[in-house]
Coordinates of C-alpha atoms in Angstrom, one line a residue:
M2 CA 3.8 -21.4 -90.9
T3 CA 1.3 -22.8 -88.1
E4 CA 2.5 -23.9 -85.0
T5 CA 2.9 -27.7 -84.7
K6 CA 0.3 -28.4 -82.0
K7 CA 1.7 -30.8 -79.3
S8 CA 1.1 -34.1 -78.1
W9 CA -0.1 -35.4 -74.0
Q10 CA 2.7 -36.6 -74.1
D11 CA 5.7 -33.7 -74.6
I12 CA 3.3 -31.7 -72.7
S13 CA 4.1 -34.1 -69.4
A14 CA 7.7 -34.3 -70.6
T15 CA 8.2 -30.8 -70.2
M16 CA 6.5 -30.5 -66.7
L17 CA 8.6 -33.4 -65.0
K18 CA 12.0 -31.9 -66.7
H19 CA 10.5 -29.1 -65.0
R20 CA 10.4 -30.3 -61.6
E21 CA 12.9 -32.2 -61.8
Q22 CA 15.0 -29.2 -62.5
T23 CA 13.3 -27.4 -59.6
I24 CA 14.6 -30.1 -56.8
A25 CA 18.0 -29.8 -58.4
A26 CA 17.8 -26.4 -58.2
I27 CA 17.5 -27.3 -54.2
E28 CA 20.9 -27.3 -52.2
P29 CA 23.1 -29.2 -50.9
A30 CA 21.7 -32.1 -53.6
I31 CA 19.2 -34.3 -52.0
P32 CA 20.9 -37.5 -52.4
D33 CA 18.9 -40.5 -54.3
P34 CA 16.5 -43.0 -53.0
P35 CA 17.8 -46.8 -53.6
K36 CA 16.7 -48.8 -56.5
E37 CA 15.7 -51.3 -54.1
L38 CA 12.7 -50.3 -51.8
P39 CA 10.1 -51.8 -49.4
L40 CA 6.8 -50.4 -49.7
N41 CA 7.0 -48.4 -46.7
V42 CA 9.6 -46.3 -47.3
T43 CA 8.7 -42.7 -44.7
G44 CA 12.0 -44.2 -42.9
I45 CA 14.4 -43.8 -45.8
P46 CA 14.8 -40.5 -44.5
K47 CA 17.2 -41.0 -41.8
Q48 CA 19.2 -42.9 -43.7
L49 CA 19.8 -39.7 -46.6
L50 CA 19.2 -37.0 -45.0
P51 CA 21.3 -35.2 -42.2
A52 CA 20.5 -34.9 -38.5
D53 CA 19.0 -31.5 -38.5
V54 CA 17.0 -32.5 -41.2
I55 CA 14.9 -34.7 -39.3
S56 CA 14.9 -33.0 -35.9
I57 CA 13.2 -29.6 -38.1
T58 CA 10.8 -31.5 -39.7
E59 CA 9.9 -33.9 -37.6
T60 CA 8.7 -31.3 -34.7
P61 CA 5.1 -30.5 -34.2
T62 CA 3.9 -27.5 -35.9
E63 CA 3.6 -25.1 -32.8
R64 CA 6.8 -26.4 -31.5
L65 CA 8.5 -24.8 -34.4
L66 CA 6.2 -21.6 -34.0
Q67 CA 7.3 -21.0 -31.2
N68 CA 11.1 -21.7 -31.9
L69 CA 10.5 -19.1 -35.5
A70 CA 9.2 -16.7 -33.2
S71 CA 11.6 -16.8 -30.0
G72 CA 14.4 -16.4 -33.2
T73 CA 15.8 -20.1 -30.8
L74 CA 15.0 -21.3 -35.5
S75 CA 15.9 -19.4 -38.8
S76 CA 13.2 -19.5 -41.1
T77 CA 16.0 -20.5 -43.4
D78 CA 17.3 -23.0 -41.3
V79 CA 14.0 -24.6 -41.6
T80 CA 12.7 -23.8 -45.0
K81 CA 15.8 -25.2 -46.6
A82 CA 15.2 -28.3 -43.8
F83 CA 11.6 -28.7 -45.7
L84 CA 12.8 -28.5 -49.2
Q85 CA 14.8 -31.6 -48.8
R86 CA 12.9 -33.5 -46.9
A87 CA 10.3 -33.0 -49.5
G88 CA 12.9 -33.1 -52.7
L89 CA 12.9 -36.2 -51.6
A90 CA 9.1 -37.5 -50.6
S91 CA 8.6 -36.1 -54.8
K92 CA 11.1 -39.4 -55.4
L93 CA 10.0 -41.4 -53.2
T94 CA 6.4 -40.4 -53.6
N95 CA 5.4 -38.6 -56.9
C96 CA 3.9 -36.0 -54.3
V97 CA 4.7 -32.8 -55.7
T98 CA 3.9 -30.3 -59.7
E99 CA 7.9 -28.0 -57.8
M100 CA 9.3 -26.5 -55.6
L101 CA 10.0 -23.3 -55.3
P102 CA 13.3 -22.6 -53.9
E103 CA 14.3 -19.7 -54.5
R104 CA 10.9 -17.5 -53.8
A105 CA 11.1 -19.6 -50.2
L106 CA 14.3 -18.7 -49.3
T107 CA 13.7 -14.9 -50.6
R108 CA 10.7 -14.9 -47.9
A109 CA 12.5 -17.0 -45.5
K110 CA 15.6 -14.8 -45.6
Y111 CA 13.2 -11.7 -45.4
V112 CA 10.5 -12.9 -42.7
D113 CA 14.3 -13.4 -40.1
D114 CA 15.8 -9.9 -41.4
Y115 CA 12.6 -8.7 -39.6
L116 CA 12.3 -10.3 -37.0
A117 CA 16.5 -9.4 -36.3
K118 CA 15.3 -5.6 -37.0
H119 CA 11.7 -5.7 -35.0
G120 CA 11.9 -7.7 -32.5
K121 CA 8.6 -9.5 -32.9
P122 CA 7.6 -11.9 -35.5
I123 CA 5.3 -11.3 -38.6
G124 CA 2.4 -13.5 -37.3
P125 CA 1.3 -16.1 -36.2
L126 CA 2.9 -18.0 -39.0
H127 CA 6.3 -16.3 -38.7
G128 CA 8.5 -18.1 -41.0
L129 CA 6.6 -21.7 -41.3
P130 CA 6.9 -23.1 -44.9
I131 CA 3.6 -24.3 -45.9
S132 CA 2.6 -26.2 -49.2
V133 CA 0.2 -25.7 -51.2
K134 CA -2.0 -27.7 -53.8
E135 CA -1.1 -27.1 -57.2
H136 CA -4.2 -25.4 -58.0
V137 CA -3.9 -23.0 -55.6
S138 CA -3.3 -19.7 -57.8
M139 CA -0.2 -18.8 -57.3
K140 CA 1.2 -15.1 -59.1
G141 CA 3.1 -16.5 -62.3
L142 CA 2.4 -19.5 -61.6
D143 CA 1.0 -23.0 -63.3
I144 CA -2.3 -23.8 -62.5
N145 CA -3.6 -26.8 -64.6
A146 CA -5.5 -28.7 -61.7
G147 CA -4.4 -31.9 -63.7
F148 CA -5.9 -30.8 -66.5
V149 CA -3.8 -31.8 -69.1
S150 CA -4.8 -29.0 -72.1
W151 CA -4.8 -26.2 -68.9
V152 CA -1.4 -26.9 -68.3
G153 CA 0.1 -23.4 -70.1
R154 CA -2.4 -21.3 -67.8
I155 CA -0.6 -18.9 -66.0
A156 CA -2.3 -17.5 -62.6
P157 CA -2.1 -13.4 -63.2
D158 CA -3.0 -13.4 -59.1
D159 CA -2.2 -15.6 -55.7
A160 CA -5.3 -16.5 -54.3
L161 CA -6.4 -14.4 -51.2
I162 CA -5.6 -17.0 -48.8
L163 CA -2.9 -17.2 -49.6
K164 CA -2.0 -13.2 -49.1
L165 CA -3.9 -13.5 -45.9
L166 CA -1.6 -16.8 -45.1
R167 CA 1.3 -14.6 -45.8
N168 CA 0.2 -11.5 -43.9
A169 CA 0.7 -13.7 -41.3
G170 CA 4.4 -14.8 -42.3
A171 CA 4.1 -17.7 -44.5
V172 CA 6.6 -19.3 -46.7
F173 CA 5.4 -21.5 -49.4
Y174 CA 7.9 -23.7 -50.8
V175 CA 7.1 -26.8 -53.0
R176 CA 3.4 -27.3 -55.0
T177 CA 1.6 -30.1 -55.0
T178 CA 0.2 -32.9 -57.0
E179 CA -3.6 -33.7 -57.8
P180 CA -6.0 -36.0 -59.9
Q181 CA -6.8 -35.5 -63.7
A182 CA -10.9 -33.2 -62.5
L183 CA -10.0 -33.0 -59.3
M184 CA -12.5 -35.9 -58.6
H185 CA -11.3 -38.4 -58.0
L186 CA -10.1 -40.0 -53.8
E187 CA -7.1 -40.5 -55.0
T188 CA -3.9 -38.6 -56.8
D189 CA -2.8 -39.8 -60.5
N190 CA -3.3 -37.1 -64.3
N191 CA -2.0 -37.6 -67.3
I192 CA 0.6 -34.8 -66.1
Y193 CA 2.3 -36.7 -63.7
G194 CA 1.3 -39.5 -63.2
V195 CA 0.2 -41.1 -59.4
T196 CA 0.6 -40.3 -56.6
V197 CA 2.0 -42.9 -54.2
N198 CA 1.1 -43.6 -51.0
P199 CA 4.7 -43.6 -48.7
Y200 CA 3.1 -46.1 -46.0
N201 CA 2.8 -49.0 -47.8
T202 CA 3.0 -48.0 -51.9
A203 CA 0.7 -50.5 -53.6
L204 CA -1.3 -48.0 -52.1
T205 CA -2.9 -44.5 -53.1
S206 CA -2.0 -41.3 -50.8
G207 CA -5.8 -40.1 -51.4
G208 CA -7.4 -37.0 -53.5
S209 CA -8.3 -35.3 -53.7
S210 CA -5.2 -33.7 -52.2
G211 CA -2.9 -36.4 -52.7
G212 CA -0.5 -34.6 -53.1
E213 CA 0.1 -33.0 -49.8
G214 CA -1.1 -36.4 -47.8
A215 CA 1.9 -38.5 -49.5
L216 CA 4.4 -35.0 -48.7
M217 CA 3.2 -34.3 -44.8
G218 CA 2.9 -38.5 -44.5
M219 CA 6.9 -38.2 -45.3
H220 CA 6.9 -34.9 -42.7
G221 CA 8.0 -33.2 -46.0
S222 CA 5.4 -31.1 -44.2
C223 CA 4.2 -29.7 -41.5
L224 CA 1.2 -27.7 -42.8
G225 CA -0.7 -27.9 -45.7
I226 CA -3.2 -26.2 -47.7
G227 CA -6.4 -28.6 -49.8
T228 CA -10.2 -28.6 -50.9
D229 CA -12.7 -30.9 -50.0
I230 CA -16.0 -31.2 -51.8
R231 CA -16.6 -35.0 -51.6
G232 CA -13.4 -35.4 -49.1
S233 CA -10.8 -34.4 -50.8
I234 CA -9.1 -33.2 -47.7
R235 CA -9.9 -36.1 -45.2
S236 CA -8.7 -39.1 -47.8
P237 CA -5.4 -37.7 -48.1
A238 CA -5.4 -37.0 -44.0
A239 CA -6.5 -40.3 -43.3
N240 CA -4.4 -42.5 -46.1
N241 CA -1.2 -40.5 -44.4
G242 CA -2.6 -40.9 -40.9
L243 CA -2.7 -37.0 -40.5
F244 CA -5.5 -34.4 -39.3
G245 CA -7.8 -32.5 -42.0
L246 CA -10.3 -30.5 -41.7
R247 CA -13.2 -29.8 -43.6
P248 CA -14.9 -26.3 -42.9
T249 CA -17.9 -25.7 -42.7
S250 CA -18.8 -23.7 -45.9
Y251 CA -18.4 -20.5 -46.4
R252 CA -16.4 -19.7 -43.6
L253 CA -12.1 -20.2 -45.4
P254 CA -11.9 -17.9 -48.6
V255 CA -11.9 -19.5 -52.2
G256 CA -11.4 -16.9 -54.7
G257 CA -8.5 -17.6 -56.9
W258 CA -8.3 -21.1 -57.7
S259 CA -8.0 -23.1 -60.9
A260 CA -11.5 -25.2 -61.4
T261 CA -13.7 -26.2 -63.6
M262 CA -17.6 -25.3 -62.5
L263 CA -16.4 -22.3 -61.1
G264 CA -19.6 -20.8 -59.7
S265 CA -21.4 -24.0 -59.2
E266 CA -23.7 -23.9 -55.4
H267 CA -25.2 -26.5 -55.7
I268 CA -21.9 -28.5 -53.3
V269 CA -19.4 -26.2 -52.1
P270 CA -16.7 -27.1 -52.3
V271 CA -14.3 -25.6 -48.9
I272 CA -11.5 -25.0 -48.7
G273 CA -9.1 -26.1 -45.2
P274 CA -5.6 -27.2 -43.9
L275 CA -3.5 -30.1 -43.2
S276 CA -1.4 -31.2 -41.0
T277 CA 1.0 -33.2 -39.1
S278 CA -0.9 -32.1 -35.5
L279 CA -3.8 -30.7 -34.4
A280 CA -2.3 -28.3 -33.4
G281 CA -1.4 -26.8 -37.2
V282 CA -5.0 -26.7 -37.3
K283 CA -5.8 -25.2 -35.3
V284 CA -3.4 -22.4 -35.9
F285 CA -3.9 -22.9 -39.0
M286 CA -8.2 -21.8 -38.8
K287 CA -7.6 -19.0 -36.0
T288 CA -4.9 -17.5 -38.3
L289 CA -7.2 -17.4 -41.0
I290 CA -10.3 -15.6 -39.2
D291 CA -9.3 -13.4 -37.1
Q292 CA -8.0 -11.2 -40.5
Q293 CA -11.5 -10.6 -41.2
P294 CA -11.0 -12.8 -44.4
W295 CA -15.0 -11.3 -45.3
L296 CA -14.2 -7.3 -45.3
Y297 CA -12.3 -9.4 -48.2
E298 CA -14.4 -12.3 -50.3
P299 CA -18.3 -11.2 -49.7
S300 CA -19.5 -14.6 -49.6
L301 CA -18.0 -16.0 -46.5
I302 CA -20.1 -15.1 -43.2
T303 CA -19.4 -12.8 -40.4
M304 CA -17.9 -15.5 -38.0
P305 CA -14.7 -14.8 -35.8
W306 CA -12.8 -17.6 -34.3
K307 CA -14.4 -19.1 -31.2
D308 CA -11.3 -19.5 -28.5
T309 CA -12.0 -22.2 -27.3
S310 CA -8.3 -21.7 -24.5
T311 CA -10.2 -19.9 -22.9
A312 CA -14.4 -20.1 -23.4
S313 CA -15.1 -23.6 -23.5
L314 CA -17.7 -24.5 -25.9
L315 CA -18.7 -27.2 -24.6
R316 CA -21.6 -28.5 -22.2
K317 CA -20.6 -27.8 -18.3
G318 CA -21.9 -29.7 -15.5
S319 CA -22.4 -29.7 -12.3
D320 CA -19.5 -29.9 -11.3
G321 CA -18.1 -27.0 -13.1
K322 CA -16.2 -30.5 -15.5
R323 CA -16.9 -30.1 -19.1
K324 CA -18.9 -33.0 -20.7
L325 CA -18.8 -34.4 -23.7
R326 CA -22.2 -36.9 -25.7
V327 CA -20.5 -38.6 -28.6
G328 CA -22.6 -41.4 -31.4
I329 CA -21.5 -43.6 -32.8
L330 CA -22.3 -44.3 -36.2
A331 CA -19.2 -47.6 -37.1
D332 CA -21.0 -48.8 -40.5
D333 CA -23.2 -46.5 -42.8
G334 CA -25.8 -49.0 -43.8
V335 CA -24.5 -49.4 -46.5
V336 CA -21.0 -50.4 -47.0
K337 CA -19.2 -51.5 -44.2
P338 CA -15.3 -50.5 -43.1
H339 CA -13.0 -52.8 -43.3
P340 CA -11.5 -55.1 -39.7
P341 CA -8.8 -52.6 -39.9
I342 CA -10.7 -49.1 -39.3
L343 CA -13.4 -51.7 -37.8
R344 CA -10.2 -52.3 -34.8
G345 CA -9.7 -48.3 -34.7
M346 CA -12.8 -47.8 -33.9
N347 CA -13.4 -50.1 -31.0
T348 CA -10.3 -49.7 -29.8
L349 CA -10.9 -46.1 -29.5
I350 CA -14.3 -46.9 -27.8
S351 CA -12.7 -49.1 -25.3
K352 CA -10.6 -45.6 -24.1
L353 CA -13.3 -42.7 -23.8
R354 CA -16.2 -45.3 -22.3
S355 CA -15.3 -45.3 -18.9
H356 CA -14.7 -41.8 -18.9
P357 CA -16.6 -40.0 -16.2
D358 CA -17.1 -36.9 -18.5
I359 CA -17.3 -38.8 -21.4
E360 CA -20.8 -39.6 -23.1
L361 CA -21.3 -42.7 -26.0
V362 CA -24.5 -42.2 -27.8
D363 CA -25.4 -45.2 -30.8
F364 CA -26.1 -42.7 -34.1
P365 CA -27.7 -44.8 -36.2
P366 CA -27.4 -44.0 -40.0
Y367 CA -30.1 -41.8 -41.5
K368 CA -30.6 -42.7 -45.2
H369 CA -27.2 -43.1 -46.6
E370 CA -27.1 -44.0 -50.0
E371 CA -30.0 -41.3 -51.1
A372 CA -27.8 -38.8 -49.7
W373 CA -25.3 -40.2 -51.8
R374 CA -28.0 -40.1 -54.7
I375 CA -29.0 -36.4 -54.4
I376 CA -24.6 -35.7 -54.4
S377 CA -24.0 -37.7 -57.0
S378 CA -25.9 -35.9 -59.3
L379 CA -25.2 -32.0 -58.0
Y380 CA -21.4 -32.6 -58.7
F381 CA -21.7 -32.4 -62.6
A382 CA -24.9 -30.3 -63.7
D383 CA -24.0 -29.5 -67.1
G384 CA -23.2 -33.6 -67.3
A385 CA -19.8 -33.0 -67.4
A386 CA -19.2 -30.6 -69.6
E387 CA -16.2 -29.3 -68.9
E388 CA -14.2 -32.1 -67.2
R389 CA -15.4 -33.8 -71.1
E390 CA -13.7 -31.2 -72.7
A391 CA -10.8 -29.8 -70.4
I392 CA -10.1 -34.2 -71.0
D393 CA -10.8 -35.0 -74.6
A394 CA -8.9 -30.9 -75.8
S395 CA -5.1 -32.9 -74.9
A396 CA -6.7 -35.3 -76.5
E397 CA -5.2 -37.6 -71.9
P398 CA -6.4 -40.7 -72.1
W399 CA -9.2 -40.7 -69.3
L400 CA -8.2 -42.3 -66.4
P401 CA -9.8 -45.1 -64.7
L402 CA -11.7 -43.2 -61.7
T403 CA -13.1 -40.4 -63.9
K404 CA -14.8 -42.6 -65.8
F405 CA -16.3 -44.5 -62.7
I406 CA -17.7 -40.8 -62.3
I407 CA -18.8 -39.0 -64.3
T408 CA -19.1 -41.7 -67.5
D409 CA -19.9 -45.2 -65.2
N410 CA -21.9 -43.2 -63.0
P411 CA -26.1 -43.8 -63.8
N412 CA -26.8 -39.7 -62.0
V413 CA -24.9 -37.4 -64.0
K414 CA -26.8 -35.9 -66.8
N415 CA -27.3 -32.4 -68.4
L416 CA -29.6 -31.1 -65.4
T417 CA -32.7 -28.6 -66.8
V418 CA -33.4 -25.7 -64.9
S419 CA -36.7 -28.0 -63.1
E420 CA -34.6 -30.4 -62.2
L421 CA -31.5 -28.8 -60.4
W422 CA -34.5 -27.5 -59.1
G423 CA -36.1 -30.4 -58.1
L424 CA -32.6 -31.8 -57.2
T425 CA -31.9 -29.6 -54.2
Q426 CA -34.9 -29.3 -52.5
D427 CA -34.3 -33.2 -52.0
R428 CA -30.3 -32.0 -50.7
E429 CA -32.6 -29.4 -48.8
G430 CA -34.6 -31.1 -47.6
Y431 CA -32.6 -34.8 -46.5
K432 CA -30.8 -31.4 -44.6
A433 CA -33.7 -30.9 -43.1
A434 CA -34.3 -34.3 -42.2
Y435 CA -30.6 -35.4 -41.0
T436 CA -30.6 -32.3 -38.5
Q437 CA -34.6 -34.1 -36.7
H438 CA -32.5 -37.3 -36.8
W439 CA -29.5 -35.7 -34.7
N440 CA -32.0 -34.5 -32.5
T441 CA -33.3 -36.8 -32.0
V442 CA -30.6 -39.4 -31.0
N443 CA -30.6 -40.4 -27.3
T444 CA -33.6 -37.8 -27.0
G445 CA -37.9 -38.2 -26.9
L446 CA -37.3 -35.3 -30.1
P447 CA -40.0 -37.0 -33.2
S448 CA -38.4 -38.8 -35.8
P449 CA -38.1 -37.7 -39.9
E450 CA -40.5 -40.3 -39.9
S451 CA -42.7 -39.1 -37.3
K452 CA -44.4 -35.3 -39.3
A453 CA -44.9 -34.4 -36.6
E454 CA -44.7 -30.8 -35.1
L455 CA -41.8 -29.6 -32.6
Q456 CA -43.7 -28.6 -29.0
V457 CA -41.7 -25.6 -27.6
E458 CA -41.1 -27.2 -25.2
A459 CA -40.1 -30.9 -25.7
M460 CA -36.4 -27.7 -26.6
A461 CA -35.1 -28.7 -23.4
E462 CA -34.5 -31.7 -24.7
R463 CA -31.3 -29.4 -25.9
D464 CA -29.2 -31.2 -23.3
K465 CA -29.8 -34.7 -23.7
M466 CA -28.7 -34.5 -27.4
V467 CA -24.9 -35.6 -29.5
D468 CA -22.5 -33.5 -29.1
V469 CA -20.6 -34.9 -32.1
I470 CA -20.3 -38.0 -34.6
L471 CA -17.2 -40.3 -34.3
T472 CA -17.4 -42.2 -37.4
P473 CA -15.3 -44.2 -40.4
T474 CA -13.2 -41.8 -43.0
G475 CA -13.7 -44.1 -45.4
P476 CA -15.1 -48.4 -45.8
G477 CA -10.9 -49.7 -46.0
C478 CA -8.1 -47.9 -45.1
A479 CA -5.7 -46.3 -48.0
P480 CA -7.0 -48.4 -51.2
P481 CA -5.1 -50.0 -53.5
H482 CA -4.5 -48.2 -57.2
D483 CA -7.9 -46.8 -59.3
C484 CA -10.1 -48.8 -55.9
A485 CA -11.0 -46.1 -54.3
R486 CA -14.8 -45.9 -55.0
Y487 CA -17.4 -45.3 -52.3
W488 CA -17.4 -42.0 -51.3
G489 CA -20.5 -42.1 -49.0
Y490 CA -17.9 -41.6 -45.9
T491 CA -16.7 -38.6 -46.9
S492 CA -19.3 -37.3 -49.5
Q493 CA -21.9 -37.7 -46.4
W494 CA -21.4 -34.8 -45.1
N495 CA -20.5 -32.6 -48.1
L496 CA -23.5 -33.1 -48.8
L497 CA -25.6 -31.7 -45.3
D498 CA -22.2 -28.6 -44.9
Y499 CA -20.8 -30.4 -41.3
P500 CA -17.9 -29.6 -40.6
S501 CA -15.4 -33.0 -40.3
L502 CA -12.4 -33.3 -38.7
V503 CA -10.2 -36.7 -39.8
F504 CA -7.0 -38.2 -37.7
P505 CA -4.6 -40.9 -36.6
T506 CA -5.1 -43.9 -34.4
G507 CA -1.3 -44.1 -34.8
L508 CA -2.6 -48.6 -35.6
Q509 CA -1.8 -49.8 -38.4
A510 CA -2.9 -52.2 -40.3
G511 CA -1.4 -55.0 -39.9
A512 CA -2.1 -60.0 -40.3
E513 CA -4.3 -59.8 -37.4
D514 CA -6.8 -58.0 -39.4
N515 CA -8.0 -61.2 -40.8
A516 CA -11.3 -60.7 -43.0
E517 CA -15.0 -62.2 -41.6
E518 CA -15.5 -64.7 -43.3
G519 CA -19.1 -65.7 -44.5
Y520 CA -20.3 -62.0 -45.1
T521 CA -23.0 -62.1 -48.1
P522 CA -22.2 -58.4 -48.9
R523 CA -25.5 -55.4 -48.5
N524 CA -25.2 -54.4 -52.7
E525 CA -23.3 -54.3 -55.5
Q526 CA -21.0 -51.2 -54.3
D527 CA -20.7 -53.8 -50.0
K528 CA -19.7 -56.6 -52.6
Y529 CA -16.3 -54.4 -53.8
N530 CA -15.7 -52.9 -50.7
Y531 CA -16.1 -56.8 -48.9
E532 CA -14.2 -58.1 -52.0
L533 CA -11.1 -55.5 -51.8
Y534 CA -10.0 -56.5 -48.5
K535 CA -7.1 -59.1 -48.2
P536 CA -4.7 -58.2 -44.6
E537 CA -1.1 -58.3 -46.6
T538 CA -3.3 -56.0 -49.1
Y539 CA -3.6 -53.0 -46.6
I540 CA -0.1 -53.9 -44.4
D541 CA 0.9 -50.9 -41.9
A542 CA -1.5 -48.3 -44.0
P543 CA -2.2 -46.1 -40.9
I544 CA -5.7 -46.7 -39.4
S545 CA -7.4 -43.2 -39.1
L546 CA -11.1 -42.0 -38.2
Q547 CA -13.8 -38.5 -38.1
L548 CA -15.1 -36.7 -35.9
V549 CA -18.0 -34.5 -38.1
G550 CA -19.8 -32.1 -35.6
R551 CA -22.5 -29.7 -36.4
R552 CA -23.0 -26.7 -38.9
Y553 CA -20.7 -24.2 -37.9
E554 CA -19.6 -25.5 -34.9
D555 CA -16.0 -26.5 -36.5
E556 CA -14.3 -24.6 -32.5
K557 CA -16.5 -27.0 -31.3
L558 CA -15.0 -30.2 -32.9
I559 CA -11.2 -28.8 -32.4
E560 CA -12.4 -29.2 -28.8
A561 CA -14.3 -32.3 -28.6
L562 CA -10.9 -34.0 -30.0
E563 CA -8.6 -32.5 -28.0
M564 CA -10.7 -33.6 -24.8
M565 CA -11.3 -37.5 -26.9
S566 CA -7.4 -37.2 -27.1
E567 CA -6.4 -36.2 -23.8
V568 CA -8.8 -38.6 -22.2
A569 CA -8.0 -41.6 -24.3
G570 CA -4.2 -41.1 -24.8
L571 CA -3.9 -40.7 -28.8
P572 CA -2.1 -41.9 -30.9
F573 CA -2.6 -45.3 -29.8
K574 CA 1.1 -46.7 -29.4
N575 CA 0.4 -50.2 -32.6
Q576 CA 0.3 -53.1 -30.8

């Protein structure tokens, strides 16, 4: 007898029921939120959860690690606290695919027993609960990557990154949502539905690591794993007022995740951290790279982590102090950012400008519209055949933002080998030109258009070059659902493979951020973004910015933000 194929709705219902069962397994039981909720739900946990849970989950990552390593806090207590808060976060924002209470508490007990027996922590992440994006493989669990037809695919093993984090003492307790096809700057799929922004539930949490973003925005996690091929770590970090790093490619292991286009090297995806603190980002990177992951994943580069606490990577002035030159790229010349973003840029610039050790330099954009043509042509070299097959196999509906990037994208086509080679040449040519452009800013070196030969003696200008670029993460704060349709402020750096670090300013959008009257849009994308903005739509949305560095200067990028934060007093208090 032939088995009746389940509808996509039935599959979704089964997965939703499983999620509810995993939340119900958490003890003590998680209270249900009130039926009438404000748009900003970040204050609800303090109304419903015990004070000790609030205290633990709002402790900075670095302090939690100190308390766990010393035994001041047990991993069991910390894990129980984060299970509680993550379960409530899911009820409020729809950010979780499943909770893992049994696995997590078994692991936490092991970690606690290890400390009691040996008198020392397992490693630098001893006992710390870490959240994981669903498509990062976890042995024995579903890895559907947001496709209904992939539900039931079971991970045969843990991803390498999980093995390394566990080796350092981590505890995995929750898995988080992602969008259909993993190719939205929002998080919405036909299995779990829409993940919303905790600061304003009418807005998106970002994507594709939007489950991580919303969970962390609710303090249901302090450190988690995201992935990024167009802004998928940075968009959720920005939308939820977090720190998020897109590392340079081939620094962290990506083996063992579930996705379409595995093996594609035209635009290289990366894996990286989101955290409620900058120190969390730093310890995540250092912990993994200190374990020499290139010994297990040979595509990774052999580059140890540089400890900037002992040897600064920034320039030294004649007075022996660190010096930092920041390029200011407030507008990419394609889509003008909304007023709250420009306010965030201007507020930070005003705090940095007067400091004697920081120099601010205008950094003009260089053909960012050409970067989008190249990267949007290379995302789906097979014409999105694998995405189409995975979506159509279950007859699930195509969601609006999936259509936006695939069927409505004029640059998506099944490329011939020669066309792919040609676009790869365009990519490398653009990367070379942008490097030369960076070199020219604030120096006397020739521009990319000059075609002049680089003179060796001109390299004396190196000390005048910009160290990092300060720029928006997007053309606005978290947009309304289905409206994240301009990727240029993040995908630009994916094409160039520049490390990019998002950080919160501490400011939030408000009624004072009036729309610009009489503005004439530059193009259709700019017109869409301009018409999207109404101050009342974005109330309470976090204002976040992005710092960009040169390839493989990830450590320098983090050090630069540490210095800027200290000088400017980040995060600011919202007025």
